[in-house]
Amino acid sequence: MTAIAERLEQLRGGLIAFCYQMLGSPFDAEDAVQDVMERAWRSRDSYDPSRGALSTWVYRIARNVCLDRLRDAPRRPLPRDLSDPGIEVGAPLVPSLDVPWLMPAPTAWWDASAPERAVVASERMRLAVTAVLQMLPARQRGVFILRDVLAHSAAETAAILDMSVAAVNSALQRARAAIGDQGRDALPLRRETVDSYALAIERADVVALAALVSDDVLFEMPPVPRWSIGRPVYAEFMAFLFEWRGTRWLTRSISANGQPGILLYEVHDDGPHPHTVQLFDGGTPGVIDHVLVYQNPRLFTLFEAAAGVGPADR
């Protein structure tokens, strides 16, 4: 591997964080980073070290790639962004497959423990932050990610985004106001709480599950656009799920956006079958405030791979 190829590879962790937070989809982010790497490699002879750092040059390419993709899907919502709450338990769960839903990404993608990767502010990668970023103009989004997630200087950010330093500082102030305390001051959800939740699902124990969520728990299931607030509706839905799909379940732990989650498998006579990717968030000490459930085979496969799990391991 040549020196420039090694240096490009060292930027991958930061690039995946940048592209994911810009685009709100792990699959779009993977494709974007691959595009960035290919463009950078093809254009490597045009890079002039006297005009700036390699990272600045590469992130300028990433900016262009992301802006091109945002023309087709400028924002990715969650169900609560599109309608008022209301789940009719027992009614068909009709997905909206034409909506470009916001999706989580494996934490391992930007794990900053490896010294060759960029330093990533992990609390700024939480899905709540990603969701708010989707509401911001692309330039504000880029400024926030470069400054508060990847710790680029104002001058570096200005060079990457073709802005003045004053404009960068102004955009960052507006973005921070929109983001507020999302992520940075969130109470971490203890892994043992999620482990207890996983065990309760495996036992199909609705009472135990209801005890592990807050009174006003937010429950979402993209691509189904319906969602709910409150323990009673959540408990009623889980009771219906176990009556409908049975009581044989298996779970595996995952981490997404720096948050704990699970892969849920429905157990049949021939073994476990993928069911949903589930991500959790806290806020109220000791309980789960947000249950986000994705029934998406491609997303499930992505998280299985990130967790080192394959069909043979089920």
Short mmCIF file of C-alpha atoms in Angstrom, two decimals:
data_model
loop_
_atom_site.label_atom_id
_atom_site.label_comp_id
_atom_site.label_asym_id
_atom_site.label_seq_id
_atom_site.Cartn_x
_atom_site.Cartn_y
_atom_site.Cartn_z
CA MET A 1 0.00 0.00 0.00
CA THR A 2 1.39 3.40 -0.98
CA ALA A 3 1.83 6.21 1.53
CA ILE A 4 -1.15 8.18 0.19
CA ALA A 5 -3.35 5.07 0.22
CA GLU A 6 -2.45 4.51 3.87
CA ARG A 7 -3.22 8.13 4.70
CA LEU A 8 -6.58 7.90 2.93
CA GLU A 9 -7.42 4.76 4.87
CA GLN A 10 -6.59 6.53 8.14
CA LEU A 11 -9.33 9.05 7.34
CA ARG A 12 -12.01 6.39 6.84
CA GLY A 13 -13.43 6.46 10.40
CA GLY A 14 -13.96 10.21 10.30
CA LEU A 15 -15.32 10.11 6.75
CA ILE A 16 -17.92 7.50 7.61
CA ALA A 17 -19.01 9.59 10.60
CA PHE A 18 -19.22 12.73 8.43
CA CYS A 19 -21.13 11.06 5.59
CA TYR A 20 -23.49 9.21 7.93
CA GLN A 21 -24.43 12.33 9.89
CA MET A 22 -24.89 14.26 6.66
CA LEU A 23 -27.02 11.59 4.96
CA GLY A 24 -28.79 9.76 7.82
CA SER A 25 -28.39 6.33 6.23
CA PRO A 26 -25.60 3.80 6.85
CA PHE A 27 -25.98 2.47 3.32
CA ASP A 28 -25.76 5.91 1.72
CA ALA A 29 -22.78 6.64 3.97
CA GLU A 30 -20.96 3.45 2.91
CA ASP A 31 -21.56 4.24 -0.75
CA ALA A 32 -20.52 7.87 -0.28
CA VAL A 33 -17.25 6.99 1.46
CA GLN A 34 -16.41 4.48 -1.26
CA ASP A 35 -17.10 7.19 -3.84
CA VAL A 36 -14.89 9.63 -1.91
CA MET A 37 -12.02 7.15 -1.72
CA GLU A 38 -12.23 6.36 -5.41
CA ARG A 39 -12.36 10.04 -6.41
CA ALA A 40 -9.45 10.88 -4.12
CA TRP A 41 -7.35 8.02 -5.47
CA ARG A 42 -8.06 8.90 -9.10
CA SER A 43 -7.22 12.57 -8.42
CA ARG A 44 -4.24 11.95 -6.12
CA ASP A 45 -1.77 13.57 -8.51
CA SER A 46 -3.72 16.84 -8.33
CA TYR A 47 -3.33 17.10 -4.55
CA ASP A 48 -0.90 19.91 -3.67
CA PRO A 49 0.40 19.72 -0.06
CA SER A 50 1.43 23.36 -0.19
CA ARG A 51 -2.22 24.38 -0.50
CA GLY A 52 -3.53 22.50 2.52
CA ALA A 53 -3.67 19.25 4.45
CA LEU A 54 -4.68 16.00 2.77
CA SER A 55 -7.62 15.70 5.18
CA THR A 56 -8.97 19.09 4.08
CA TRP A 57 -8.71 18.08 0.43
CA VAL A 58 -10.44 14.73 1.04
CA TYR A 59 -13.24 16.25 3.13
CA ARG A 60 -13.91 18.74 0.35
CA ILE A 61 -14.51 15.75 -1.91
CA ALA A 62 -16.79 14.24 0.76
CA ARG A 63 -18.72 17.50 0.97
CA ASN A 64 -19.38 17.43 -2.76
CA VAL A 65 -20.41 13.77 -2.72
CA CYS A 66 -22.85 14.34 0.15
CA LEU A 67 -24.35 17.49 -1.36
CA ASP A 68 -24.98 15.61 -4.61
CA ARG A 69 -26.81 12.85 -2.72
CA LEU A 70 -28.82 15.28 -0.60
CA ARG A 71 -30.48 16.63 -3.71
CA ASP A 72 -32.46 13.39 -3.93
CA ALA A 73 -33.15 12.92 -0.19
CA PRO A 74 -32.58 16.22 1.67
CA ARG A 75 -33.85 14.84 4.99
CA ARG A 76 -34.63 11.49 6.59
CA PRO A 77 -37.52 11.48 9.09
CA LEU A 78 -38.72 9.22 11.86
CA PRO A 79 -42.44 8.42 12.24
CA ARG A 80 -42.95 11.13 14.86
CA ASP A 81 -41.81 13.74 12.30
CA LEU A 82 -44.66 12.91 9.94
CA SER A 83 -47.85 12.39 11.97
CA ASP A 84 -49.53 12.60 15.34
CA PRO A 85 -49.21 9.57 17.65
CA GLY A 86 -51.66 6.76 17.26
CA ILE A 87 -51.28 2.99 16.96
CA GLU A 88 -54.38 0.83 16.58
CA VAL A 89 -53.24 -2.39 18.22
CA GLY A 90 -54.25 -5.38 16.13
CA ALA A 91 -54.67 -3.41 12.90
CA PRO A 92 -52.39 -4.26 9.96
CA LEU A 93 -48.94 -2.64 10.19
CA VAL A 94 -48.74 -1.00 6.78
CA PRO A 95 -45.21 0.15 5.92
CA SER A 96 -44.42 3.33 3.99
CA LEU A 97 -41.62 2.00 1.83
CA ASP A 98 -41.39 5.18 -0.24
CA VAL A 99 -40.19 7.25 2.75
CA PRO A 100 -36.39 7.58 3.09
CA TRP A 101 -36.38 6.74 6.81
CA LEU A 102 -33.61 7.77 9.18
CA MET A 103 -31.61 4.66 10.10
CA PRO A 104 -28.96 3.86 12.73
CA ALA A 105 -25.37 2.83 12.00
CA PRO A 106 -22.99 0.47 13.85
CA THR A 107 -20.96 2.28 16.50
CA ALA A 108 -17.88 0.26 15.47
CA TRP A 109 -17.71 2.22 12.22
CA TRP A 110 -16.26 5.27 13.95
CA ASP A 111 -14.91 3.65 17.11
CA ALA A 112 -12.18 6.09 18.11
CA SER A 113 -10.20 3.54 20.13
CA ALA A 114 -8.12 2.67 17.08
CA PRO A 115 -5.28 5.24 16.86
CA GLU A 116 -5.41 5.47 13.07
CA ARG A 117 -8.99 6.75 13.08
CA ALA A 118 -10.24 10.28 13.47
CA VAL A 119 -11.32 11.45 16.89
CA VAL A 120 -15.11 11.36 16.91
CA ALA A 121 -17.26 12.93 19.63
CA SER A 122 -19.37 9.82 20.20
CA GLU A 123 -22.11 11.57 22.17
CA ARG A 124 -22.71 13.74 19.08
CA MET A 125 -23.35 10.61 17.01
CA ARG A 126 -26.45 9.62 18.97
CA LEU A 127 -29.52 9.09 16.84
CA ALA A 128 -31.33 11.98 18.52
CA VAL A 129 -28.60 14.30 17.22
CA THR A 130 -28.71 12.72 13.77
CA ALA A 131 -32.48 13.24 13.70
CA VAL A 132 -32.19 16.96 14.48
CA LEU A 133 -29.39 17.37 11.93
CA GLN A 134 -31.79 16.14 9.26
CA MET A 135 -33.88 19.26 9.83
CA LEU A 136 -30.95 21.66 9.28
CA PRO A 137 -29.75 23.11 5.98
CA ALA A 138 -26.90 21.08 4.51
CA ARG A 139 -24.27 23.73 5.22
CA GLN A 140 -25.23 24.08 8.89
CA ARG A 141 -25.25 20.31 9.10
CA GLY A 142 -21.73 20.13 7.68
CA VAL A 143 -20.41 22.83 9.99
CA PHE A 144 -21.78 21.10 13.08
CA ILE A 145 -20.37 17.71 12.09
CA LEU A 146 -16.91 19.04 11.25
CA ARG A 147 -16.65 21.25 14.32
CA ASP A 148 -18.54 19.42 17.10
CA VAL A 149 -18.30 15.80 15.95
CA LEU A 150 -14.89 15.63 14.26
CA ALA A 151 -13.19 18.53 16.10
CA HIS A 152 -11.94 20.34 13.01
CA SER A 153 -10.87 23.93 13.57
CA ALA A 154 -12.97 26.80 12.29
CA ALA A 155 -10.31 27.50 9.66
CA GLU A 156 -10.27 23.86 8.48
CA THR A 157 -14.06 23.80 8.37
CA ALA A 158 -14.15 27.02 6.36
CA ALA A 159 -11.68 25.58 3.84
CA ILE A 160 -13.65 22.36 3.47
CA LEU A 161 -17.04 24.03 3.04
CA ASP A 162 -15.88 27.10 1.05
CA MET A 163 -17.04 29.49 3.76
CA SER A 164 -15.45 32.31 5.72
CA VAL A 165 -14.46 31.64 9.33
CA ALA A 166 -17.07 34.18 10.43
CA ALA A 167 -19.76 32.32 8.46
CA VAL A 168 -18.64 29.02 9.99
CA ASN A 169 -18.91 30.44 13.52
CA SER A 170 -22.36 31.87 12.79
CA ALA A 171 -23.61 28.60 11.27
CA LEU A 172 -22.22 26.61 14.21
CA GLN A 173 -24.02 28.85 16.68
CA ARG A 174 -27.32 28.31 14.87
CA ALA A 175 -26.76 24.56 14.61
CA ARG A 176 -25.88 24.24 18.30
CA ALA A 177 -29.03 26.13 19.21
CA ALA A 178 -31.10 23.70 17.13
CA ILE A 179 -29.36 20.62 18.54
CA GLY A 180 -29.55 21.90 22.12
CA ASP A 181 -28.54 19.34 24.71
CA GLN A 182 -29.33 16.30 22.55
CA GLY A 183 -26.72 13.65 23.16
CA ARG A 184 -24.21 15.72 25.10
CA ASP A 185 -26.17 15.77 28.36
CA ALA A 186 -28.18 12.59 27.83
CA LEU A 187 -28.16 10.16 30.73
CA PRO A 188 -26.48 6.98 29.51
CA LEU A 189 -28.77 3.99 29.38
CA ARG A 190 -27.15 1.21 31.35
CA ARG A 191 -26.40 -1.97 29.45
CA GLU A 192 -27.94 -4.01 32.25
CA THR A 193 -31.28 -2.27 31.69
CA VAL A 194 -31.22 -3.30 28.05
CA ASP A 195 -30.08 -6.81 29.03
CA SER A 196 -33.10 -7.05 31.32
CA TYR A 197 -35.31 -5.85 28.47
CA ALA A 198 -33.83 -8.48 26.14
CA LEU A 199 -34.42 -11.21 28.72
CA ALA A 200 -38.03 -10.07 29.17
CA ILE A 201 -38.60 -10.32 25.41
CA GLU A 202 -37.08 -13.80 25.32
CA ARG A 203 -39.52 -14.78 28.07
CA ALA A 204 -42.41 -12.94 26.36
CA ASP A 205 -42.99 -11.20 29.70
CA VAL A 206 -45.16 -8.14 29.06
CA VAL A 207 -45.25 -7.14 32.73
CA ALA A 208 -41.45 -7.08 32.96
CA LEU A 209 -41.15 -5.16 29.69
CA ALA A 210 -43.66 -2.55 30.82
CA ALA A 211 -41.74 -2.09 34.07
CA LEU A 212 -38.57 -1.29 32.10
CA VAL A 213 -40.04 1.60 30.08
CA SER A 214 -41.04 5.06 31.24
CA ASP A 215 -44.61 6.28 31.69
CA ASP A 216 -44.33 8.31 28.47
CA VAL A 217 -42.18 5.90 26.46
CA LEU A 218 -41.87 6.77 22.78
CA PHE A 219 -42.42 3.71 20.55
CA GLU A 220 -41.62 3.83 16.82
CA MET A 221 -41.39 1.12 14.15
CA PRO A 222 -40.17 2.47 10.80
CA PRO A 223 -41.06 1.80 8.01
CA VAL A 224 -44.49 1.67 9.71
CA PRO A 225 -45.44 5.36 10.03
CA ARG A 226 -47.66 4.90 13.12
CA TRP A 227 -46.12 5.53 16.55
CA SER A 228 -47.19 5.93 20.16
CA ILE A 229 -46.46 7.64 23.46
CA GLY A 230 -47.10 5.98 26.79
CA ARG A 231 -46.70 2.68 28.61
CA PRO A 232 -50.31 1.42 28.22
CA VAL A 233 -50.27 1.41 24.41
CA TYR A 234 -46.75 -0.03 24.36
CA ALA A 235 -47.74 -2.88 26.73
CA GLU A 236 -50.90 -3.59 24.75
CA PHE A 237 -48.88 -3.80 21.55
CA MET A 238 -46.29 -6.16 23.05
CA ALA A 239 -49.04 -8.43 24.39
CA PHE A 240 -50.56 -8.50 20.90
CA LEU A 241 -47.14 -9.24 19.36
CA PHE A 242 -46.62 -12.31 21.53
CA GLU A 243 -50.15 -13.53 20.85
CA TRP A 244 -49.68 -12.96 17.13
CA ARG A 245 -46.08 -14.12 16.56
CA GLY A 246 -45.61 -16.52 19.45
CA THR A 247 -43.38 -16.59 22.53
CA ARG A 248 -40.14 -18.05 21.18
CA TRP A 249 -37.52 -15.31 20.83
CA LEU A 250 -33.74 -14.88 20.87
CA THR A 251 -31.72 -11.68 21.22
CA ARG A 252 -28.15 -10.53 20.60
CA SER A 253 -26.58 -7.31 21.88
CA ILE A 254 -25.48 -4.59 19.47
CA SER A 255 -24.35 -0.98 19.67
CA ALA A 256 -25.72 1.63 17.28
CA ASN A 257 -24.90 5.35 17.28
CA GLY A 258 -23.12 4.80 20.60
CA GLN A 259 -26.35 3.46 22.12
CA PRO A 260 -27.26 -0.06 23.27
CA GLY A 261 -29.56 -2.16 21.15
CA ILE A 262 -30.50 -5.70 20.26
CA LEU A 263 -31.07 -7.94 17.30
CA LEU A 264 -34.34 -9.79 17.85
CA TYR A 265 -34.83 -13.24 16.32
CA GLU A 266 -38.08 -15.16 16.04
CA VAL A 267 -37.35 -18.80 16.85
CA HIS A 268 -38.92 -21.42 14.56
CA ASP A 269 -38.47 -25.18 14.60
CA ASP A 270 -35.63 -24.84 12.08
CA GLY A 271 -33.83 -22.18 14.15
CA PRO A 272 -33.78 -18.40 14.72
CA HIS A 273 -35.03 -16.10 11.95
CA PRO A 274 -34.21 -12.36 11.81
CA HIS A 275 -37.04 -10.18 13.08
CA THR A 276 -36.02 -6.62 14.01
CA VAL A 277 -33.16 -4.28 14.88
CA GLN A 278 -34.02 -2.42 18.10
CA LEU A 279 -32.32 0.69 19.49
CA PHE A 280 -32.96 2.21 22.93
CA ASP A 281 -32.44 5.55 24.60
CA GLY A 282 -32.72 6.72 28.18
CA GLY A 283 -33.27 9.93 30.07
CA THR A 284 -35.22 8.75 33.07
CA PRO A 285 -32.81 6.89 35.37
CA GLY A 286 -33.11 3.11 35.18
CA VAL A 287 -35.78 2.94 32.48
CA ILE A 288 -36.05 3.14 28.69
CA ASP A 289 -37.60 6.30 27.26
CA HIS A 290 -37.44 5.45 23.55
CA VAL A 291 -37.89 2.10 21.79
CA LEU A 292 -37.04 2.31 18.09
CA VAL A 293 -37.76 -0.85 16.09
CA TYR A 294 -36.68 -1.47 12.49
CA GLN A 295 -37.98 -4.37 10.45
CA ASN A 296 -35.49 -4.12 7.61
CA PRO A 297 -33.63 -7.23 6.40
CA ARG A 298 -30.75 -5.24 4.93
CA LEU A 299 -30.26 -3.30 8.16
CA PHE A 300 -30.44 -6.53 10.15
CA THR A 301 -27.70 -8.07 8.01
CA LEU A 302 -25.54 -4.97 8.46
CA PHE A 303 -25.73 -5.20 12.25
CA GLU A 304 -25.17 -8.94 12.24
CA ALA A 305 -21.96 -8.35 10.30
CA ALA A 306 -20.88 -5.55 12.65
CA ALA A 307 -21.49 -7.85 15.62
CA GLY A 308 -19.60 -10.71 13.97
CA VAL A 309 -22.75 -12.82 13.69
CA GLY A 310 -23.75 -14.85 10.65
CA PRO A 311 -26.39 -17.43 9.80
CA ALA A 312 -24.15 -20.21 11.14
CA ASP A 313 -23.97 -18.46 14.54
CA ARG A 314 -27.74 -18.17 15.05
#
